[in-house]
Amino acid sequence: MGGPLGAIIGRCPVAAASGGNEDGRIGGDGGIIRHNRKCRDLVFLIIFIAFWVAMIVNSSFGFNQGNPLRLMYGLDYKGNICGNRHADPDLRELEVRYWLNPNQVYQSGLKNSQFDLADAKSICLMECPIPSEDGINWVCDYPEGDIRLSVDDWIDRDYDYYEYLTTETRNSSLQLQGPCYPVIFPSVNVYWSCQFIARASNVSLKQWQQMGGVDIDENIMIDKTIHRAINSPSAVLKRYMADIWKAGPVLVVCGGILPLFLSIIWLLMIRHFVAGMTWITVILFNALVISVAMLYYRKAGWIGSDALSVVIGESDPYVHISGREINHLHVVAVLMTIVMIISFLSSIAIVRRLLIATSVLKVAAKVIGEVQALIIFPILPYVILAIFYVFWFSAALHLFSSGQILKNDCNVNCCSFDLKSNKVNCDNCCGYSIHYTPHIGISILFHVFGCYWATQFIIACSSTVIAGSVASYYWARGEISEIPFLPVFSSMKRLLRYNLGSVALGSLIVSIVEWVRFILEALRRRIRHGDPAPVTCIEKLMSTSSQCCLGCIDWTIKSVNRNAYIMIAITGKGFNRASAIATGLIVNNILRIGKVNVIGDVILYLGKLCVSLFCALFAFLMLDTHKYKSAHNKISSPLFPVLVSWGLGYVVATLFFAVVEMSIDTIILSFCQDAEEHQGTAQYAPPLLMATLDGQGEMQRLTQGS
């Protein structure tokens, strides 16, 4: 194994301290061996720094070109974003997109039509108009030219200045060429677009016909055309991203503050109440899974009467409008049901193993009791990760909305009255759309990959510091009872000075494997949706097998990396050499380590899921308040904010639970190496730790094998 580990990080026995001082220590700085360390894997540290420069450049492009308002609101016929105070005219309170000409909406829905809904004339209003009960209501274009009204006056008049029109403009309006258009169909606000209901007002339609207006199509196509546009995959994805933006306070509380609080409480309970933590963790996990599943059932409309509504504001209770978001909730509710069943059955299966888990957690409790700085150390990487996520989410929202607003090339004949030129214009018919170039997609993918690599890097740094602190604690117990002063800061110093390149390499490997899995899964889904032929059993089997293989590879690499970080902290070797040492040590003691460590990892994993599920549950409850059900803050679905809260909670829990996880792994690897170096008798293990493990019978199995 390359020499005794005690001669690397701990205190070396007198017999092994050749060339040392008179008291048997090597170096005069208190006994911690530092002479055999040097900077490792510098190439990958340079790559990581270059990656961060590229991340900043990539994000600056998003900040310069993007506008998160595009994710939520539509464009009017001038290319302005509804709700944009910098538009012409000022649209700061006009957030709902309304299509003025119902015949254009109908035409855009025809199967072979060259006219698209984006080309239909639309303006931004405060709320969707409804037909008059005793006459006809009008919605007129933005006031300009000879119409001497301010935008505020136009709004106060319910967008109606028909009485100010000349004979020419009135005749133009009766031809559905504007500037004023009749309100014939009722409409409701569905995700900031006015969804027509193909149920024309008889009173308004009759008066329109009496005035000599052109025929208006009453086909159901008017309803379906807007519905398809609102529920297109790209529109749904934009709404999901906008949900993250609007649910920012929820993410701060449920993805940042709450998991921090819960993780610290869990560590303190491990320290002072270790005997009951395994049972509490298993019971709490099942309760949280059931609770989250019930909330998804309610939002999916399967229980209760609080199903997700796609309509913003009040609407006719007899009008039912569905959306893709509801279908997605149904899918997640089914998945949560499967998870609930599996978790319940798994909990029953591990009941007999919980006593072993308790003895394993006592190892971590002893370490935390001796090195109490480990409880608060994860706050440092937590703060760094929080700052990174604030930057990353902000840049992500701008990147997703960084397309260019360009005029469409619709090649159709249509005319509308131009108030500025005071005439009917047939040359400016096409509308505006947001166009995304391929490099924007690449930028988004790079940004997502960067998030995963940076997260893995910060977690790996935290794990390495913890492993170094615990190793200092273990190997210092060989000759004296006191441990090095402030081992956490000593370990952090060694990481920053020597091992950042090795950590960057390890986190990069995990990120690449995860990215390969993501790309292959995306390709598999695209091929499946693009091929109308039914999938055969063999193809399903091959697909499932490939996913399982990639999952196993991913799990193996993460496990090897975790042990490699321990050996990096102990030996100061590069990533490849540390991985080889750790792998050899594990192979030599596979049965002994497996018996002790697997069930402990399961309990820790359940603990992390408890924290993240509690965050998801609390996010659900916060999003279920009136604030996020109405007006500007209404979210399209709680799905994405809840999933993001769950993910952030899991990452934060991973940072803090690594104290226990890395303590157990480091102690066991150090003990196995210690026993191998001293003919089966560990020399550096603290007496209290040996007594704890011997009491459960685990230490004897470690030293004697099985």
XYZ file of C-alpha atoms in Angstrom:
706
model
C 0.000 0.000 0.000
C 2.992 2.333 -0.318
C 4.104 2.437 3.332
C 2.366 2.959 6.663
C -0.360 5.593 6.615
C 0.642 6.618 10.115
C 3.827 7.988 8.610
C 1.858 10.180 6.266
C -0.784 12.007 8.205
C -0.648 10.891 11.787
C 1.985 10.388 14.406
C 4.629 7.856 13.479
C 5.727 5.231 15.999
C 9.259 5.589 17.264
C 10.350 2.479 15.380
C 9.149 3.902 12.100
C 10.432 7.389 12.676
C 13.900 6.997 11.290
C 15.388 10.370 10.586
C 12.989 12.059 12.958
C 13.453 14.073 16.096
C 14.400 12.668 19.445
C 10.799 12.220 20.518
C 10.085 10.114 17.462
C 8.165 12.803 15.560
C 9.037 13.816 12.050
C 9.188 17.578 11.806
C 8.963 20.065 14.609
C 5.467 21.411 13.988
C 3.500 19.212 16.307
C 3.758 15.836 14.581
C 1.560 16.138 11.451
C 3.569 14.760 8.527
C 3.618 17.123 5.534
C 6.899 16.330 3.779
C 5.493 13.791 1.322
C 2.891 16.081 -0.284
C 2.940 18.087 -3.471
C 0.417 19.546 -5.900
C -1.396 16.835 -7.847
C -3.392 16.742 -11.114
C -2.634 20.377 -11.939
C -3.829 19.940 -15.530
C -7.362 19.297 -14.371
C -7.265 22.264 -12.007
C -6.355 24.437 -15.003
C -9.215 22.852 -16.968
C -11.601 23.605 -14.100
C -10.479 27.258 -13.969
C -10.897 27.539 -17.755
C -14.334 25.987 -17.406
C -15.319 28.680 -14.903
C -14.109 31.412 -17.247
C -16.269 29.855 -19.975
C -19.226 29.680 -17.542
C -18.925 33.404 -16.815
C -18.674 34.277 -20.521
C -21.617 31.998 -21.326
C -23.723 33.517 -18.546
C -22.869 37.068 -19.601
C -24.356 36.275 -23.020
C -27.604 35.294 -21.293
C -27.646 38.409 -19.116
C -27.112 40.620 -22.181
C -29.603 38.923 -24.506
C -32.256 37.386 -22.249
C -35.375 38.705 -20.562
C -37.236 36.378 -18.166
C -40.507 38.153 -19.001
C -40.485 36.232 -22.298
C -40.904 32.982 -20.385
C -44.229 34.074 -18.952
C -45.835 36.648 -21.247
C -46.502 36.656 -24.971
C -45.655 39.122 -27.752
C -48.018 41.650 -29.283
C -48.184 42.400 -33.004
C -45.388 44.982 -32.630
C -42.972 42.509 -31.078
C -43.313 43.954 -27.567
C -43.332 41.671 -24.534
C -46.551 42.043 -22.598
C -45.880 43.552 -19.176
C -42.658 45.269 -20.331
C -42.424 48.804 -19.003
C -39.772 49.674 -21.609
C -42.022 48.857 -24.559
C -43.722 51.399 -26.822
C -46.330 51.997 -25.502
C -45.625 51.335 -21.817
C -47.065 47.850 -21.089
C -46.117 47.529 -17.420
C -49.664 46.584 -16.306
C -50.812 45.066 -19.591
C -49.753 41.444 -19.194
C -52.476 39.413 -20.948
C -52.184 38.721 -24.669
C -55.452 39.039 -26.619
C -56.040 38.218 -30.292
C -58.175 40.936 -31.847
C -59.387 39.271 -35.056
C -61.262 35.963 -34.449
C -61.201 35.160 -38.179
C -57.391 35.259 -38.170
C -57.354 32.883 -35.209
C -59.663 30.528 -37.097
C -57.579 30.765 -40.274
C -54.340 29.967 -38.409
C -55.879 26.739 -37.128
C -56.739 25.331 -40.554
C -54.727 22.282 -41.533
C -52.984 23.585 -44.655
C -52.958 27.260 -43.766
C -49.777 29.282 -44.207
C -51.059 31.713 -41.595
C -49.751 31.030 -38.090
C -51.263 32.132 -34.786
C -48.122 34.192 -34.146
C -49.139 36.280 -37.203
C -52.663 36.953 -35.944
C -52.934 40.512 -34.626
C -52.630 40.558 -30.839
C -52.280 43.271 -28.218
C -51.648 43.319 -24.477
C -54.472 43.996 -22.022
C -54.947 43.958 -18.263
C -57.615 41.264 -18.411
C -59.497 39.257 -20.997
C -62.599 41.024 -22.366
C -66.078 39.510 -22.360
C -69.038 40.227 -24.678
C -71.712 42.711 -23.674
C -75.040 41.392 -22.408
C -77.105 44.039 -24.201
C -75.007 45.253 -27.116
C -71.478 45.002 -28.445
C -68.159 45.704 -26.773
C -65.097 46.843 -28.688
C -61.384 46.344 -28.123
C -59.367 48.895 -30.046
C -55.699 49.014 -30.986
C -53.155 50.975 -28.937
C -54.063 54.692 -29.175
C -51.724 56.606 -31.501
C -51.866 58.876 -34.533
C -55.114 60.830 -34.622
C -56.473 59.041 -31.546
C -55.615 61.564 -28.834
C -55.824 59.278 -25.822
C -53.199 58.265 -23.297
C -52.682 54.605 -22.520
C -54.205 55.146 -19.064
C -57.323 56.720 -20.583
C -57.525 53.869 -23.087
C -57.428 51.374 -20.219
C -60.052 53.323 -18.242
C -62.365 53.183 -21.256
C -61.984 49.374 -21.383
C -59.834 49.730 -24.538
C -62.805 51.195 -26.464
C -62.574 54.410 -28.509
C -64.947 53.325 -31.301
C -67.022 56.475 -30.882
C -64.000 58.601 -31.825
C -63.485 56.842 -35.164
C -64.102 58.467 -38.513
C -66.403 56.966 -41.106
C -63.392 55.446 -42.871
C -62.008 53.792 -39.745
C -65.466 52.549 -38.732
C -65.921 50.900 -42.108
C -62.452 49.389 -41.765
C -63.387 48.056 -38.333
C -66.525 46.428 -39.751
C -64.227 44.603 -42.203
C -62.184 43.281 -39.220
C -59.249 45.427 -40.298
C -59.246 47.656 -37.215
C -58.428 49.774 -35.462
C -61.378 48.515 -33.366
C -62.564 44.917 -33.191
C -65.791 43.464 -31.768
C -65.815 41.197 -28.727
C -67.961 38.294 -29.930
C -66.476 35.357 -28.031
C -65.952 35.128 -24.271
C -62.377 34.458 -23.198
C -60.536 33.484 -20.053
C -56.990 34.148 -18.911
C -55.058 30.901 -19.373
C -51.413 31.456 -18.491
C -51.524 35.104 -19.565
C -53.163 34.441 -22.929
C -56.865 34.935 -23.615
C -58.294 31.508 -24.423
C -61.363 31.936 -26.668
C -64.424 29.888 -25.824
C -66.184 28.909 -29.046
C -69.570 30.029 -27.789
C -70.413 33.307 -29.494
C -72.644 35.853 -27.749
C -75.944 35.856 -29.637
C -76.676 39.475 -28.690
C -73.272 40.782 -29.779
C -73.194 38.689 -32.949
C -76.677 39.845 -33.963
C -75.799 43.517 -33.501
C -72.555 43.004 -35.406
C -74.488 41.597 -38.338
C -76.991 44.461 -38.185
C -74.120 46.948 -38.400
C -72.961 45.286 -41.636
C -69.910 43.517 -40.257
C -68.259 40.708 -42.200
C -69.053 37.100 -41.369
C -67.307 35.714 -38.297
C -66.456 32.017 -38.124
C -67.957 30.338 -35.060
C -66.112 27.060 -35.496
C -64.645 25.191 -32.521
C -61.291 25.668 -34.276
C -61.088 29.113 -32.661
C -60.935 27.442 -29.262
C -58.576 24.635 -30.256
C -56.057 26.850 -32.062
C -55.216 28.933 -29.025
C -55.387 25.871 -26.786
C -52.764 24.075 -28.913
C -50.466 27.097 -28.842
C -50.746 27.508 -25.072
C -50.062 23.796 -24.497
C -47.219 23.327 -26.965
C -44.123 21.677 -25.425
C -42.032 24.830 -25.780
C -44.719 26.976 -24.126
C -45.044 24.509 -21.236
C -41.251 24.431 -20.742
C -41.139 28.236 -20.662
C -43.911 28.291 -18.053
C -42.041 25.777 -15.928
C -38.942 27.990 -16.028
C -41.103 31.010 -15.194
C -42.523 29.061 -12.231
C -39.003 28.780 -10.819
C -38.589 32.537 -11.234
C -41.905 33.360 -9.533
C -41.358 30.793 -6.767
C -37.978 32.285 -5.851
C -38.925 32.923 -2.175
C -40.142 29.321 -1.902
C -36.820 28.020 -3.234
C -34.869 30.195 -0.791
C -36.885 28.903 2.172
C -37.415 25.266 1.133
C -34.235 24.748 -0.862
C -31.854 26.739 1.327
C -32.869 27.663 4.852
C -35.060 24.671 5.743
C -32.616 21.894 4.717
C -29.818 23.717 6.548
C -31.904 23.763 9.730
C -33.035 20.136 9.380
C -29.556 18.815 8.553
C -27.970 20.452 11.599
C -30.747 19.058 13.797
C -30.137 15.577 12.324
C -26.397 15.815 13.056
C -27.049 16.937 16.629
C -29.484 14.060 17.125
C -26.876 11.634 15.769
C -24.451 13.080 18.287
C -26.772 12.853 21.324
C -29.524 10.368 20.405
C -27.890 7.861 18.098
C -29.738 4.818 19.471
C -33.134 5.898 18.187
C -32.134 7.690 14.973
C -32.369 4.639 12.709
C -35.976 3.959 13.696
C -36.918 7.639 13.543
C -35.368 7.961 10.070
C -37.202 4.945 8.613
C -40.598 5.899 10.088
C -40.262 9.564 9.110
C -39.224 8.647 5.577
C -42.345 6.560 4.984
C -44.585 9.247 6.494
C -43.096 11.925 4.231
C -43.393 9.778 1.090
C -47.078 9.182 1.834
C -47.668 12.901 2.538
C -46.036 14.074 -0.694
C -47.939 11.425 -2.675
C -51.252 12.603 -1.175
C -50.512 16.211 -2.150
C -49.825 15.142 -5.731
C -53.104 13.197 -5.692
C -54.927 16.343 -4.607
C -53.353 18.590 -7.233
C -53.988 15.930 -9.892
C -57.676 15.990 -8.926
C -57.803 12.393 -7.693
C -58.784 13.314 -4.150
C -60.412 16.423 -2.731
C -61.576 19.412 -4.751
C -58.357 21.405 -5.100
C -57.152 20.252 -8.510
C -54.743 22.421 -10.476
C -56.494 25.166 -12.465
C -55.002 26.609 -15.624
C -57.213 29.704 -15.500
C -55.895 32.887 -13.901
C -58.625 34.791 -12.053
C -62.337 34.058 -12.101
C -63.995 32.036 -14.833
C -67.214 30.260 -15.717
C -67.344 27.116 -13.528
C -68.974 25.208 -16.390
C -66.006 25.854 -18.673
C -63.352 23.136 -18.379
C -59.904 23.858 -19.807
C -57.140 21.302 -19.365
C -53.390 21.633 -19.829
C -50.253 19.570 -20.149
C -49.330 20.524 -16.592
C -52.253 18.469 -15.257
C -51.162 15.456 -17.323
C -47.648 15.805 -15.932
C -49.052 15.838 -12.400
C -50.918 12.605 -13.154
C -47.641 10.971 -14.249
C -45.784 12.157 -11.141
C -48.655 10.980 -8.919
C -48.342 7.486 -10.419
C -44.571 7.532 -9.889
C -45.027 8.626 -6.273
C -47.418 5.713 -5.782
C -44.736 3.305 -7.005
C -42.137 4.960 -4.759
C -44.512 4.733 -1.804
C -45.028 0.990 -2.288
C -41.307 0.286 -2.787
C -40.303 2.346 0.249
C -42.818 0.579 2.471
C -41.687 -2.884 1.383
C -38.002 -1.935 1.664
C -38.541 -0.626 5.183
C -40.014 -3.966 6.209
C -37.042 -5.773 4.655
C -34.380 -3.815 6.585
C -36.019 -3.899 10.017
C -33.725 -6.682 11.221
C -30.647 -4.760 10.076
C -31.417 -1.574 11.987
C -29.409 -2.685 15.032
C -26.301 -2.985 12.851
C -26.981 0.488 11.496
C -27.128 1.836 15.035
C -23.678 0.447 15.831
C -22.287 1.949 12.623
C -23.735 5.385 13.411
C -22.067 5.247 16.819
C -18.752 5.452 14.979
C -19.762 8.799 13.511
C -21.190 9.976 16.838
C -17.827 9.339 18.511
C -15.957 11.256 15.812
C -18.369 14.203 15.910
C -18.045 14.286 19.681
C -14.244 14.507 19.428
C -14.026 16.834 16.405
C -16.998 19.075 17.098
C -16.014 21.554 14.375
C -17.312 18.976 11.875
C -20.895 19.897 12.787
C -20.551 23.499 11.636
C -17.952 23.016 8.868
C -20.529 22.169 6.132
C -21.928 25.697 6.523
C -18.896 26.956 4.560
C -19.500 24.859 1.404
C -23.224 25.508 1.910
C -22.665 29.280 1.623
C -20.439 28.825 -1.434
C -23.016 26.557 -3.061
C -25.852 28.978 -2.233
C -24.007 31.870 -3.912
C -23.306 29.681 -6.941
C -26.951 28.588 -7.247
C -28.225 32.173 -7.077
C -25.880 33.046 -9.928
C -26.681 29.860 -11.851
C -30.472 30.120 -11.665
C -30.406 33.777 -12.653
C -28.162 33.026 -15.630
C -30.285 29.995 -16.574
C -33.479 32.066 -16.710
C -31.788 34.620 -18.950
C -30.287 31.934 -21.204
C -33.658 30.236 -21.643
C -35.126 33.581 -22.717
C -32.212 34.813 -24.831
C -33.676 34.232 -28.295
C -34.045 37.076 -30.779
C -37.433 38.674 -31.443
C -37.732 38.690 -35.241
C -40.532 39.448 -37.638
C -42.127 36.363 -39.182
C -42.110 35.651 -42.908
C -45.705 34.518 -43.268
C -46.326 35.052 -47.038
C -50.068 35.649 -46.614
C -52.413 38.431 -47.597
C -54.040 40.387 -44.792
C -54.662 44.029 -44.067
C -55.088 46.175 -40.972
C -55.547 49.867 -40.334
C -52.340 51.686 -39.374
C -53.155 54.621 -37.094
C -49.761 56.250 -37.647
C -50.088 56.402 -41.435
C -53.871 56.752 -41.180
C -54.575 54.153 -43.853
C -55.093 50.436 -44.369
C -51.725 48.694 -44.647
C -51.465 45.298 -46.335
C -47.667 45.065 -46.314
C -47.072 44.730 -42.585
C -49.182 41.701 -41.773
C -46.796 39.206 -40.218
C -46.300 39.019 -36.476
C -43.213 38.471 -34.329
C -41.745 35.358 -32.736
C -38.771 34.500 -30.550
C -36.188 32.646 -32.628
C -33.591 30.437 -30.969
C -30.341 29.709 -32.766
C -28.487 26.380 -32.271
C -25.722 28.029 -30.237
C -28.298 29.019 -27.592
C -29.179 25.352 -27.126
C -25.494 24.506 -26.788
C -25.085 27.321 -24.252
C -27.979 25.967 -22.182
C -26.557 22.425 -22.242
C -23.133 23.728 -21.238
C -24.754 25.708 -18.415
C -26.565 22.615 -17.133
C -23.379 20.547 -17.284
C -21.543 23.317 -15.466
C -24.084 23.233 -12.655
C -23.572 19.515 -12.126
C -19.768 19.700 -12.266
C -19.588 22.671 -9.895
C -21.989 20.958 -7.463
C -19.983 17.744 -7.531
C -16.744 19.710 -7.086
C -17.993 21.565 -3.998
C -19.385 18.357 -2.472
C -16.092 16.566 -3.215
C -14.069 19.356 -1.586
C -16.275 19.175 1.494
C -15.942 15.382 1.643
C -12.162 15.560 1.309
C -11.862 18.089 4.131
C -14.047 15.918 6.373
C -12.035 12.810 5.489
C -8.787 14.604 6.292
C -10.144 15.792 9.638
C -11.338 12.311 10.618
C -8.070 10.739 9.437
C -6.126 13.199 11.589
C -8.320 12.198 14.510
C -7.793 8.483 13.869
C -4.036 8.395 13.197
C -3.234 10.808 16.030
C -4.608 8.383 18.618
C -1.668 6.019 18.335
C 0.583 7.630 20.921
C -1.164 10.523 22.620
C -4.721 11.213 23.536
C -5.029 14.703 22.070
C -5.746 15.332 18.413
C -4.113 18.050 16.288
C -5.386 21.556 16.929
C -8.244 22.495 14.647
C -8.010 19.447 12.329
C -10.740 20.791 10.050
C -8.720 23.882 9.169
C -5.563 21.819 8.758
C -7.379 19.500 6.376
C -8.816 22.467 4.485
C -5.349 23.945 4.112
C -3.999 20.681 2.682
C -6.882 20.529 0.213
C -6.410 24.092 -1.036
C -2.654 23.744 -1.292
C -2.252 20.298 -2.815
C -5.418 18.477 -3.886
C -7.834 20.783 -5.756
C -6.738 19.287 -9.096
C -7.449 15.756 -7.875
C -10.900 16.776 -6.649
C -11.599 18.511 -9.979
C -10.693 15.296 -11.838
C -12.893 13.098 -9.650
C -15.895 15.411 -9.922
C -15.366 15.708 -13.700
C -15.482 11.923 -14.147
C -18.792 11.683 -12.272
C -20.212 14.604 -14.260
C -19.230 13.085 -17.604
C -20.828 9.744 -16.739
C -24.036 11.477 -15.640
C -23.990 13.580 -18.799
C -23.588 10.497 -21.010
C -26.600 8.935 -19.256
C -28.603 12.119 -19.830
C -27.725 12.333 -23.530
C -28.457 8.645 -24.184
C -31.790 8.920 -22.394
C -32.700 12.024 -24.427
C -31.771 10.255 -27.682
C -33.764 7.190 -26.666
C -36.855 9.294 -26.011
C -36.481 11.212 -29.274
C -36.105 8.009 -31.289
C -39.089 6.443 -29.541
C -41.334 9.452 -30.194
C -40.081 9.854 -33.769
C -40.619 6.215 -34.764
C -44.315 5.303 -35.094
C -43.539 1.571 -35.113
C -44.400 -0.256 -31.874
C -41.524 -1.092 -29.543
C -40.759 -4.814 -29.397
C -40.030 -6.732 -26.205
C -36.387 -7.185 -27.234
C -35.972 -3.435 -27.752
C -37.539 -2.745 -24.346
C -35.232 -5.290 -22.740
C -32.149 -3.802 -24.410
C -33.176 -0.283 -23.407
C -33.799 -1.296 -19.799
C -30.552 -3.268 -19.649
C -28.504 -0.355 -20.990
C -30.047 1.993 -18.444
C -29.318 -0.453 -15.627
C -25.721 -0.876 -16.792
C -25.159 2.865 -16.944
C -26.755 3.220 -13.509
C -24.437 0.564 -12.072
C -21.401 2.218 -13.659
C -22.462 5.565 -12.219
C -22.946 4.097 -8.737
C -19.586 2.305 -8.898
C -17.726 5.438 -9.977
C -19.321 7.496 -7.212
C -18.385 4.856 -4.661
C -14.796 4.647 -5.925
C -14.567 8.450 -5.976
C -15.752 8.736 -2.390
C -13.083 6.323 -1.198
C -10.525 7.989 -3.449
C -11.208 11.327 -1.738
C -10.489 9.635 1.587
C -7.140 8.341 0.359
C -6.352 11.732 -1.204
C -6.943 13.336 2.185
C -4.853 10.710 3.968
C -1.972 10.126 1.544
C -1.896 13.290 -0.564
C -1.637 11.169 -3.723
C -3.175 12.115 -7.049
C -6.633 10.949 -7.968
C -5.591 7.911 -10.006
C -3.112 6.643 -7.415
C -5.535 7.304 -4.551
C -8.265 5.422 -6.426
C -5.941 2.448 -6.879
C -5.037 2.420 -3.178
C -8.669 2.713 -2.114
C -9.802 0.033 -4.560
C -7.091 -2.381 -3.406
C -8.022 -1.792 0.215
C -11.702 -2.367 -0.532
C -11.041 -5.536 -2.552
C -8.942 -6.984 0.263
C -11.672 -6.278 2.803
C -14.801 -6.402 0.664
C -16.764 -8.742 2.911
C -15.816 -7.009 6.110
C -16.487 -3.479 4.872
C -19.711 -4.520 3.126
C -21.227 -6.035 6.255
C -20.543 -2.958 8.334
C -21.061 -0.169 5.844
C -23.915 -1.007 3.468
C -26.751 -0.765 5.962
C -25.260 2.450 7.351
C -25.252 3.950 3.848
C -28.901 2.954 3.434
C -29.899 4.756 6.634
C -27.918 7.845 5.644
C -29.553 7.800 2.207
C -32.981 7.602 3.817
C -32.004 10.476 6.088
C -31.094 12.636 3.093
C -34.389 11.718 1.454
C -36.213 12.672 4.660
C -34.705 16.157 4.588
C -35.386 16.623 0.863
C -38.935 15.227 1.088
C -39.718 17.512 4.000
C -38.475 20.431 1.864
C -40.726 19.262 -0.995
C -43.687 18.936 1.375
C -43.157 22.424 2.799
C -42.747 23.839 -0.735
C -46.075 22.245 -1.661
C -47.747 23.912 1.323
C -46.219 27.323 0.538
C -47.253 27.121 -3.123
C -50.773 26.166 -2.054
C -51.366 29.611 -0.536
C -53.376 32.368 -2.201
C -50.214 34.253 -3.189
C -49.239 31.622 -5.761
C -52.760 30.898 -6.974
C -53.750 34.297 -8.303
C -52.561 37.424 -10.063
C -48.923 37.921 -11.042
C -47.427 35.209 -8.861
C -49.719 32.415 -10.057
C -47.629 29.438 -11.052
C -48.654 27.130 -13.854
C -47.884 24.030 -11.774
C -46.224 23.256 -8.433
C -44.295 20.441 -10.145
C -41.042 22.208 -11.033
C -40.684 24.386 -7.894
C -41.337 21.320 -5.727
C -38.824 19.204 -7.659
C -36.210 21.975 -7.503
C -36.818 22.378 -3.754
C -36.419 18.619 -3.391
C -33.173 18.658 -5.380
C -31.706 21.618 -3.490
C -32.716 20.053 -0.185
C -30.986 16.815 -1.180
C -27.775 18.643 -2.142
C -27.713 20.565 1.156
C -28.426 17.360 3.089
C -25.587 15.651 1.201
C -23.169 18.357 2.381
C -24.098 17.884 6.030
C -24.688 14.128 6.007
C -21.214 13.747 4.479
C -19.935 14.426 7.991
C -21.427 11.119 9.128
C -20.899 9.277 5.858
C -17.256 10.240 5.397
C -16.543 9.710 9.100
C -17.728 6.107 8.877
C -15.902 5.405 5.619
C -12.682 7.086 6.734
C -12.641 5.333 10.104
C -13.282 1.927 8.512
C -10.687 2.358 5.737
C -8.143 3.686 8.237
C -8.882 0.862 10.643
C -8.495 -1.786 7.932
C -5.190 -0.267 6.821
C -4.068 0.027 10.440
C -4.898 -3.634 11.069
C -3.062 -4.755 7.916
C 0.041 -2.810 8.877
C 0.099 -4.272 12.402
C -0.663 -7.953 11.794
C -4.396 -7.676 12.465
C -4.177 -5.507 15.579
C -5.052 -1.834 15.100
C -2.590 0.453 16.883
C -4.124 3.855 16.210
C -7.835 3.229 16.844
C -9.091 5.275 19.833
C -10.090 3.079 22.800
C -13.627 4.479 22.987
C -14.161 3.742 19.304
C -12.877 0.171 19.689
C -15.114 -0.373 22.707
C -18.167 0.867 20.804
C -17.575 -1.360 17.819
C -16.566 -4.369 19.923
C -19.803 -4.000 21.819
C -21.705 -4.646 18.600
C -19.385 -7.433 17.504
C -18.336 -5.550 14.393
C -14.718 -4.911 15.322
C -13.987 -8.589 15.718
C -15.358 -9.289 12.271
C -13.241 -6.509 10.829
C -10.022 -7.867 12.309
C -10.708 -11.574 11.901
C -12.706 -11.556 8.627
C -15.720 -13.769 8.053
